[in-house]
Short mmCIF file of C-alpha atoms in Angstrom, two decimals:
data_model
loop_
_atom_site.label_atom_id
_atom_site.label_comp_id
_atom_site.label_asym_id
_atom_site.label_seq_id
_atom_site.Cartn_x
_atom_site.Cartn_y
_atom_site.Cartn_z
CA MET C 1 -30.76 -73.59 -76.06
CA ASN C 2 -33.56 -74.43 -78.49
CA PHE C 3 -36.02 -71.71 -79.29
CA SER C 4 -39.41 -72.50 -77.76
CA PHE C 5 -42.39 -71.13 -79.58
CA HIS C 6 -44.62 -71.64 -76.52
CA ARG C 7 -42.32 -69.68 -74.21
CA TRP C 8 -42.00 -66.95 -76.83
CA TRP C 9 -45.78 -66.80 -77.29
CA ALA C 10 -46.29 -66.59 -73.52
CA ILE C 11 -44.01 -63.55 -73.38
CA VAL C 12 -45.86 -61.94 -76.29
CA LEU C 13 -49.23 -62.48 -74.55
CA LYS C 14 -47.85 -61.10 -71.31
CA GLU C 15 -46.70 -57.90 -73.06
CA PHE C 16 -50.09 -57.51 -74.76
CA LEU C 17 -51.88 -57.95 -71.42
CA GLN C 18 -49.57 -55.40 -69.79
CA LEU C 19 -50.22 -52.97 -72.64
CA LYS C 20 -53.97 -53.53 -72.31
CA ARG C 21 -53.87 -52.71 -68.60
CA ASP C 22 -51.94 -49.48 -69.24
CA ARG C 23 -54.77 -47.88 -71.18
CA VAL C 24 -53.38 -44.32 -71.01
CA THR C 25 -50.13 -45.32 -72.72
CA PHE C 26 -52.02 -47.41 -75.28
CA ALA C 27 -54.34 -44.49 -76.08
CA MET C 28 -51.36 -42.16 -76.48
CA MET C 29 -49.65 -44.55 -78.88
CA VAL C 30 -52.75 -44.91 -81.06
CA VAL C 31 -54.71 -41.67 -80.75
CA LEU C 32 -51.92 -39.09 -80.62
CA PRO C 33 -50.39 -40.04 -84.01
CA ILE C 34 -53.86 -39.84 -85.61
CA ILE C 35 -54.43 -36.38 -84.13
CA GLN C 36 -50.98 -35.23 -85.25
CA LEU C 37 -51.47 -36.60 -88.77
CA ALA C 38 -54.82 -34.83 -89.19
CA LEU C 39 -53.57 -31.63 -87.58
CA PHE C 40 -50.29 -31.18 -89.44
CA GLY C 41 -51.49 -32.68 -92.74
CA PHE C 42 -54.05 -29.91 -93.16
CA ALA C 43 -52.19 -27.10 -91.39
CA ILE C 44 -48.70 -27.14 -92.94
CA ASN C 45 -48.48 -25.03 -96.08
CA THR C 46 -45.26 -23.69 -97.61
CA ASP C 47 -47.15 -21.43 -100.01
CA PRO C 48 -48.38 -18.64 -97.73
CA LYS C 49 -51.54 -16.81 -98.77
CA HIS C 50 -53.51 -13.85 -97.43
CA LEU C 51 -50.47 -12.01 -96.05
CA PRO C 52 -51.62 -8.76 -94.37
CA ILE C 53 -50.67 -5.62 -96.30
CA ALA C 54 -51.25 -1.98 -95.30
CA ILE C 55 -52.29 0.38 -98.08
CA VAL C 56 -51.27 4.03 -97.97
CA THR C 57 -52.61 5.66 -101.10
CA TYR C 58 -52.73 9.31 -102.04
CA ASP C 59 -54.30 8.66 -105.42
CA GLU C 60 -57.82 7.35 -105.96
CA SER C 61 -58.37 6.35 -109.58
CA ASP C 62 -59.50 3.41 -111.67
CA PHE C 63 -55.85 2.39 -112.09
CA THR C 64 -55.06 2.29 -108.36
CA ARG C 65 -58.34 0.50 -107.63
CA THR C 66 -57.44 -2.11 -110.25
CA ILE C 67 -54.00 -2.56 -108.64
CA LEU C 68 -55.56 -3.19 -105.23
CA SER C 69 -58.26 -5.43 -106.69
CA SER C 70 -55.65 -7.53 -108.51
CA MET C 71 -53.58 -7.90 -105.35
CA GLN C 72 -56.66 -8.96 -103.40
CA THR C 73 -57.75 -11.54 -105.98
CA SER C 74 -54.23 -13.00 -106.21
CA ASP C 75 -54.85 -14.51 -102.73
CA TYR C 76 -51.29 -13.66 -101.68
CA PHE C 77 -52.32 -10.40 -100.00
CA ALA C 78 -55.02 -9.50 -97.49
CA ILE C 79 -55.53 -5.74 -97.81
CA ASN C 80 -55.90 -3.76 -94.60
CA LYS C 81 -56.95 -0.14 -95.08
CA ASP C 82 -56.98 0.74 -91.38
CA TYR C 83 -53.59 2.42 -91.66
CA THR C 84 -54.05 5.70 -93.49
CA THR C 85 -50.76 7.44 -92.65
CA PRO C 86 -47.19 6.26 -93.29
CA ASN C 87 -46.37 6.40 -89.55
CA GLU C 88 -49.30 4.15 -88.63
CA ALA C 89 -48.36 1.69 -91.36
CA GLN C 90 -44.67 1.66 -90.33
CA ALA C 91 -45.63 1.00 -86.69
CA ALA C 92 -47.89 -1.86 -87.78
CA LEU C 93 -45.07 -3.35 -89.87
CA LYS C 94 -42.65 -3.11 -86.95
CA LYS C 95 -45.11 -4.77 -84.56
CA GLY C 96 -45.77 -7.55 -87.07
CA GLU C 97 -49.44 -6.67 -87.60
CA VAL C 98 -48.81 -6.42 -91.36
CA GLN C 99 -46.05 -7.87 -93.52
CA PHE C 100 -46.17 -5.33 -96.36
CA ILE C 101 -46.85 -1.64 -96.93
CA LEU C 102 -47.92 -0.46 -100.37
CA THR C 103 -47.59 3.29 -100.90
CA ILE C 104 -49.12 4.89 -103.99
CA PRO C 105 -48.03 8.54 -104.56
CA SER C 106 -50.52 11.31 -105.36
CA ASP C 107 -49.23 11.86 -108.91
CA PHE C 108 -49.30 8.18 -109.89
CA THR C 109 -52.24 8.39 -112.35
CA LYS C 110 -51.09 11.69 -113.78
CA LYS C 111 -47.61 10.36 -114.54
CA LEU C 112 -49.03 7.10 -115.87
CA LEU C 113 -51.20 8.92 -118.41
CA ARG C 114 -48.23 11.03 -119.45
CA GLY C 115 -46.20 7.90 -120.10
CA GLU C 116 -43.64 8.91 -117.45
CA LYS C 117 -43.50 5.43 -115.88
CA PRO C 118 -44.39 6.29 -112.25
CA SER C 119 -43.34 4.17 -109.27
CA ILE C 120 -45.19 2.70 -106.33
CA LEU C 121 -43.36 1.52 -103.22
CA LEU C 122 -43.80 -1.93 -101.69
CA GLU C 123 -42.04 -2.36 -98.33
CA ALA C 124 -41.72 -5.92 -96.98
CA ASP C 125 -40.91 -7.24 -93.51
CA ALA C 126 -38.07 -9.52 -94.60
CA THR C 127 -37.32 -10.96 -91.16
CA ASP C 128 -38.98 -14.10 -92.56
CA PRO C 129 -37.60 -14.07 -96.13
CA VAL C 130 -39.25 -17.34 -97.16
CA THR C 131 -42.72 -16.06 -96.36
CA VAL C 132 -42.47 -12.77 -98.23
CA SER C 133 -40.46 -13.99 -101.23
CA VAL C 134 -43.37 -15.99 -102.68
CA ALA C 135 -45.72 -13.01 -102.47
CA LEU C 136 -43.11 -10.64 -103.90
CA SER C 137 -42.59 -12.92 -106.88
CA SER C 138 -46.25 -12.47 -107.81
CA ILE C 139 -46.04 -8.67 -107.97
CA GLU C 140 -44.70 -8.43 -111.51
CA GLY C 141 -47.57 -10.53 -112.79
CA ILE C 142 -50.08 -8.29 -111.05
CA ALA C 143 -48.58 -5.15 -112.64
CA GLN C 144 -48.92 -6.67 -116.10
CA GLN C 145 -52.53 -7.70 -115.44
CA VAL C 146 -53.37 -4.13 -114.46
CA ALA C 147 -51.77 -2.74 -117.59
CA LYS C 148 -53.61 -5.16 -119.87
CA LYS C 149 -56.96 -4.42 -118.23
CA ASP C 150 -56.94 -0.61 -118.03
CA LEU C 151 -54.50 0.52 -120.69
CA VAL C 152 -56.73 -0.16 -123.70
CA GLY C 153 -58.05 1.90 -126.59
CA PRO C 154 -56.38 5.32 -126.78
CA LEU C 155 -54.18 4.33 -123.80
CA SER C 156 -52.86 1.20 -125.47
CA GLY C 157 -49.77 3.14 -126.55
CA LEU C 158 -48.65 3.21 -122.93
CA TRP C 159 -48.77 -0.58 -122.90
CA SER C 160 -46.14 -0.65 -125.63
CA GLN C 161 -43.65 -0.30 -122.81
CA LYS C 162 -42.78 -3.51 -121.02
CA ASN C 163 -44.09 -2.15 -117.73
CA PRO C 164 -45.98 1.18 -117.71
CA PHE C 165 -45.10 1.66 -114.03
CA ASP C 166 -42.48 0.43 -111.59
CA ILE C 167 -42.97 -1.41 -108.31
CA ARG C 168 -40.00 -0.65 -106.11
CA ILE C 169 -39.48 -3.32 -103.46
CA HIS C 170 -37.72 -2.53 -100.19
CA ARG C 171 -36.89 -5.44 -97.91
CA LEU C 172 -36.70 -4.10 -94.37
CA TYR C 173 -34.87 -5.53 -91.30
CA ASN C 174 -33.19 -8.20 -93.44
CA PRO C 175 -32.37 -6.54 -96.77
CA ASN C 176 -30.26 -9.45 -98.04
CA SER C 177 -32.99 -12.00 -97.18
CA ILE C 178 -30.59 -14.12 -95.11
CA ASN C 179 -32.58 -17.04 -93.75
CA GLN C 180 -30.40 -17.44 -90.64
CA TYR C 181 -31.66 -14.07 -89.39
CA ASN C 182 -35.08 -15.67 -89.06
CA ILE C 183 -34.11 -19.19 -88.00
CA ILE C 184 -31.41 -18.57 -85.36
CA PRO C 185 -33.45 -16.28 -83.05
CA GLY C 186 -36.37 -18.69 -83.38
CA LEU C 187 -34.11 -21.53 -82.26
CA MET C 188 -33.79 -19.93 -78.83
CA GLY C 189 -37.47 -20.50 -78.04
CA THR C 190 -37.51 -23.93 -79.67
CA VAL C 191 -34.53 -25.20 -77.67
CA MET C 192 -35.91 -23.85 -74.40
CA THR C 193 -39.35 -25.35 -75.08
CA MET C 194 -37.92 -28.79 -75.79
CA THR C 195 -35.40 -29.02 -72.97
CA LEU C 196 -37.12 -27.15 -70.14
CA THR C 197 -40.55 -28.72 -70.60
CA MET C 198 -39.11 -32.21 -70.95
CA MET C 199 -36.69 -31.94 -68.02
CA THR C 200 -39.37 -30.59 -65.69
CA ALA C 201 -41.95 -33.12 -66.86
CA LEU C 202 -39.54 -35.99 -66.18
CA ALA C 203 -38.26 -34.61 -62.87
CA ILE C 204 -41.32 -35.47 -60.77
CA THR C 205 -42.32 -38.65 -62.61
CA ARG C 206 -38.75 -39.90 -62.16
CA GLU C 207 -39.01 -39.44 -58.39
CA ARG C 208 -42.41 -41.15 -58.39
CA GLU C 209 -41.03 -44.16 -60.28
CA ARG C 210 -37.93 -44.39 -58.10
CA GLY C 211 -40.02 -44.15 -54.95
CA THR C 212 -38.26 -41.02 -53.67
CA MET C 213 -41.48 -39.02 -53.79
CA GLU C 214 -42.31 -40.40 -50.34
CA ASN C 215 -39.29 -38.60 -48.93
CA LEU C 216 -40.67 -35.30 -50.17
CA LEU C 217 -44.14 -36.12 -48.85
CA ALA C 218 -42.63 -36.83 -45.43
CA THR C 219 -41.15 -33.35 -45.20
CA PRO C 220 -43.18 -30.39 -43.84
CA ALA C 221 -42.72 -28.55 -47.15
CA ARG C 222 -45.90 -27.31 -48.84
CA PRO C 223 -46.74 -28.16 -52.50
CA LEU C 224 -45.89 -24.68 -53.74
CA GLU C 225 -42.54 -24.79 -51.92
CA ILE C 226 -41.68 -28.20 -53.37
CA MET C 227 -42.77 -27.24 -56.85
CA THR C 228 -40.92 -23.90 -56.99
CA GLY C 229 -37.88 -25.44 -55.32
CA LYS C 230 -37.68 -28.08 -58.03
CA ILE C 231 -37.99 -25.64 -60.95
CA ILE C 232 -35.59 -22.88 -59.83
CA PRO C 233 -32.46 -24.74 -61.08
CA TYR C 234 -34.10 -25.06 -64.49
CA VAL C 235 -34.63 -21.28 -64.59
CA PHE C 236 -30.85 -20.86 -64.47
CA ILE C 237 -30.43 -23.55 -67.13
CA GLY C 238 -32.87 -21.69 -69.36
CA LEU C 239 -31.01 -18.41 -68.92
CA VAL C 240 -27.71 -20.12 -69.74
CA GLN C 241 -29.26 -21.60 -72.90
CA ALA C 242 -30.61 -18.18 -73.92
CA SER C 243 -27.18 -16.59 -73.35
CA LEU C 244 -25.34 -19.25 -75.37
CA ILE C 245 -27.75 -19.00 -78.32
CA LEU C 246 -27.67 -15.21 -78.20
CA PHE C 247 -23.85 -15.21 -78.21
CA ALA C 248 -23.61 -17.76 -81.03
CA SER C 249 -26.27 -16.06 -83.16
CA HIS C 250 -24.33 -12.79 -83.16
CA TYR C 251 -20.69 -13.91 -83.16
CA VAL C 252 -20.95 -17.20 -85.07
CA PHE C 253 -23.89 -16.70 -87.46
CA GLY C 254 -23.61 -12.92 -87.80
CA VAL C 255 -27.21 -12.15 -86.85
CA PRO C 256 -27.43 -8.40 -86.12
CA PHE C 257 -28.49 -7.36 -82.63
CA ASN C 258 -30.46 -4.11 -82.81
CA GLY C 259 -32.54 -4.22 -79.63
CA SER C 260 -32.32 -4.11 -75.84
CA ILE C 261 -30.51 -6.90 -73.97
CA VAL C 262 -32.69 -6.18 -70.91
CA LEU C 263 -35.85 -6.82 -72.92
CA VAL C 264 -34.38 -10.05 -74.31
CA TYR C 265 -33.75 -11.45 -70.82
CA THR C 266 -37.11 -10.16 -69.53
CA VAL C 267 -39.12 -12.00 -72.17
CA ALA C 268 -36.79 -15.02 -71.91
CA LEU C 269 -37.46 -15.22 -68.16
CA LEU C 270 -41.22 -15.03 -68.75
CA PHE C 271 -41.02 -17.73 -71.43
CA ILE C 272 -38.93 -19.97 -69.16
CA ALA C 273 -41.57 -19.64 -66.41
CA VAL C 274 -44.32 -20.66 -68.85
CA ASN C 275 -42.40 -23.73 -70.04
CA LEU C 276 -41.58 -24.86 -66.52
CA THR C 277 -45.20 -24.63 -65.36
CA ILE C 278 -46.27 -26.62 -68.44
CA GLY C 279 -43.65 -29.24 -67.57
CA ILE C 280 -44.90 -29.45 -63.97
CA THR C 281 -48.49 -29.86 -65.19
CA ILE C 282 -47.45 -32.67 -67.54
CA SER C 283 -45.52 -34.41 -64.77
CA SER C 284 -48.56 -34.23 -62.50
CA LEU C 285 -50.85 -35.71 -65.18
CA ALA C 286 -48.50 -38.53 -66.27
CA GLN C 287 -48.34 -41.76 -64.31
CA ASN C 288 -44.83 -42.69 -65.45
CA MET C 289 -41.86 -41.38 -67.42
CA LEU C 290 -43.05 -42.87 -70.71
CA GLN C 291 -46.35 -41.03 -70.49
CA ALA C 292 -44.56 -37.81 -69.50
CA LEU C 293 -42.27 -38.18 -72.52
CA GLN C 294 -45.19 -38.80 -74.90
CA LEU C 295 -47.17 -35.84 -73.55
CA THR C 296 -44.10 -33.61 -73.90
CA ILE C 297 -43.62 -34.65 -77.53
CA PHE C 298 -47.34 -34.13 -78.18
CA TYR C 299 -46.95 -30.56 -76.87
CA PHE C 300 -43.60 -29.97 -78.57
CA LEU C 301 -44.55 -30.93 -82.15
CA PRO C 302 -47.34 -28.35 -82.65
CA SER C 303 -45.15 -25.77 -80.93
CA ILE C 304 -42.54 -26.21 -83.67
CA LEU C 305 -44.85 -26.66 -86.64
CA LEU C 306 -47.65 -24.18 -85.84
CA SER C 307 -45.73 -21.33 -84.18
CA GLY C 308 -44.24 -19.82 -87.33
CA PHE C 309 -40.77 -21.16 -86.56
CA MET C 310 -40.46 -23.58 -89.51
CA PHE C 311 -43.45 -22.75 -91.71
CA PRO C 312 -45.15 -19.43 -92.53
CA PHE C 313 -47.73 -18.65 -89.85
CA TYR C 314 -50.01 -16.81 -92.31
CA GLY C 315 -49.78 -19.72 -94.74
CA MET C 316 -51.80 -21.90 -92.39
CA PRO C 317 -55.60 -22.02 -92.40
CA LYS C 318 -57.38 -19.85 -89.82
CA TRP C 319 -58.22 -22.74 -87.50
CA ALA C 320 -54.53 -23.71 -87.38
CA GLN C 321 -53.56 -20.09 -86.69
CA HIS C 322 -56.00 -20.07 -83.73
CA ILE C 323 -54.26 -23.19 -82.35
CA GLY C 324 -50.89 -21.50 -82.90
CA GLU C 325 -52.10 -18.48 -80.93
CA ILE C 326 -52.52 -20.54 -77.76
CA LEU C 327 -48.93 -21.83 -77.96
CA PRO C 328 -46.32 -19.83 -75.98
CA LEU C 329 -43.63 -20.37 -78.62
CA THR C 330 -45.67 -18.36 -81.18
CA TYR C 331 -45.50 -15.24 -79.01
CA PHE C 332 -41.87 -15.76 -78.01
CA ASN C 333 -40.77 -16.06 -81.65
CA ARG C 334 -42.46 -12.74 -82.43
CA LEU C 335 -40.94 -11.14 -79.34
CA ILE C 336 -37.36 -12.28 -79.84
CA ARG C 337 -37.32 -11.47 -83.57
CA GLY C 338 -38.95 -8.11 -82.86
CA ILE C 339 -36.28 -7.19 -80.29
CA ILE C 340 -33.21 -8.53 -82.10
CA LEU C 341 -34.02 -7.54 -85.67
CA LYS C 342 -36.48 -4.63 -85.39
CA ASP C 343 -35.45 -2.94 -82.10
CA ASN C 344 -39.05 -3.09 -80.86
CA ASN C 345 -39.71 -1.26 -77.59
CA LEU C 346 -41.88 -2.46 -74.71
CA ALA C 347 -45.04 -0.82 -76.08
CA MET C 348 -44.61 -2.62 -79.41
CA LEU C 349 -43.88 -5.92 -77.64
CA TRP C 350 -46.83 -5.68 -75.26
CA PRO C 351 -49.41 -7.33 -77.63
CA ASN C 352 -47.24 -10.48 -77.49
CA ILE C 353 -46.29 -10.19 -73.80
CA TRP C 354 -49.73 -10.13 -72.18
CA PRO C 355 -50.78 -13.48 -73.76
CA LEU C 356 -47.64 -15.05 -72.24
CA LEU C 357 -48.52 -13.56 -68.84
CA ILE C 358 -52.03 -15.04 -69.04
CA ILE C 359 -50.66 -18.44 -70.11
CA ALA C 360 -48.15 -18.33 -67.23
CA VAL C 361 -50.88 -17.59 -64.64
CA VAL C 362 -53.23 -20.26 -66.04
CA MET C 363 -50.51 -22.90 -66.22
CA MET C 364 -49.21 -22.06 -62.74
CA THR C 365 -52.77 -22.45 -61.35
CA LEU C 366 -53.19 -25.79 -63.12
CA ALA C 367 -49.74 -26.94 -62.02
CA VAL C 368 -50.46 -26.21 -58.34
CA LYS C 369 -53.92 -27.81 -58.57
CA PHE C 370 -52.70 -31.01 -60.24
CA TYR C 371 -49.61 -31.18 -58.06
CA LYS C 372 -51.77 -31.06 -54.93
CA LYS C 373 -53.77 -33.99 -56.30
CA THR C 374 -50.52 -35.82 -56.99
CA LEU C 375 -49.41 -35.35 -53.40
CA ASP C 376 -52.79 -36.51 -52.13
#
């Protein structure tokens, strides 16, 4: 059969007209990539700056003040002096409020002036080795800057040593800086976000497209009964996924398990509920499966890129961190890593649990509201 340009052009025009009528899909195809480009282009940064550090100092002198000033001006550290005792600082490190603790002993200046090469201790939360390694690499340079600035005149003899004082670095929770210890637990939340949200989002739109929604509408079941009835099977799927990843992370990838299995499944169940309600909301907003798929991807991409799973959370600008703090995956990553690697208890996990509870309630309210409109 000969190719007909007129027939071909008629089909092209028909597709353009169909695309023009489906304005929601057209807007998603044009606007969403622009939003994603602007969002991720400015937010993603593999050189983390302003990492929170707790200072516990028992020595106030010009030398220690110069050390702190140099760390602050390096832009790699954001000094937090709210933690005055070692116990407070250790608790903050375990909860993830700070990523470093710098401890300066009381005899630091005295030993420095005697030429005894004193030591200061820098403890790092190495659960995310990529994030802390860049900051740790800048420490040696800071020590040399301090020595050059303050050890002058009669004290210049102390500078004859390569380093007049030592900075001892302790990597906690992941002393060998194994990257899998950070990535594998984070994969649990990422996999559940992708699969559960997408499956739930497509479940209702699929029935709407196939015309089987009318069967549900003809039943005496109420919207809440239909909605919860549809998502319960996915709860079990989510728990199976969590169990498989947990098993593989420990027995295949060798990730240590230091926490409570009950807490793992408690936070996993909460996270599953959040994802399912988000999926139901998406399915109620979308008119067809293509729109549901696009909305799911639009939600999924920032969840991966801005939650601290792939890129350092503190390396992002503040506005991007605020966006990350409204994403459920951000809190789940902190929770699961805190339980598995740090043995965090419920009190330490609570600052990351209550935001998930609020998100779950808000999304459930929106899901019921939009689903009622869908049924109407």
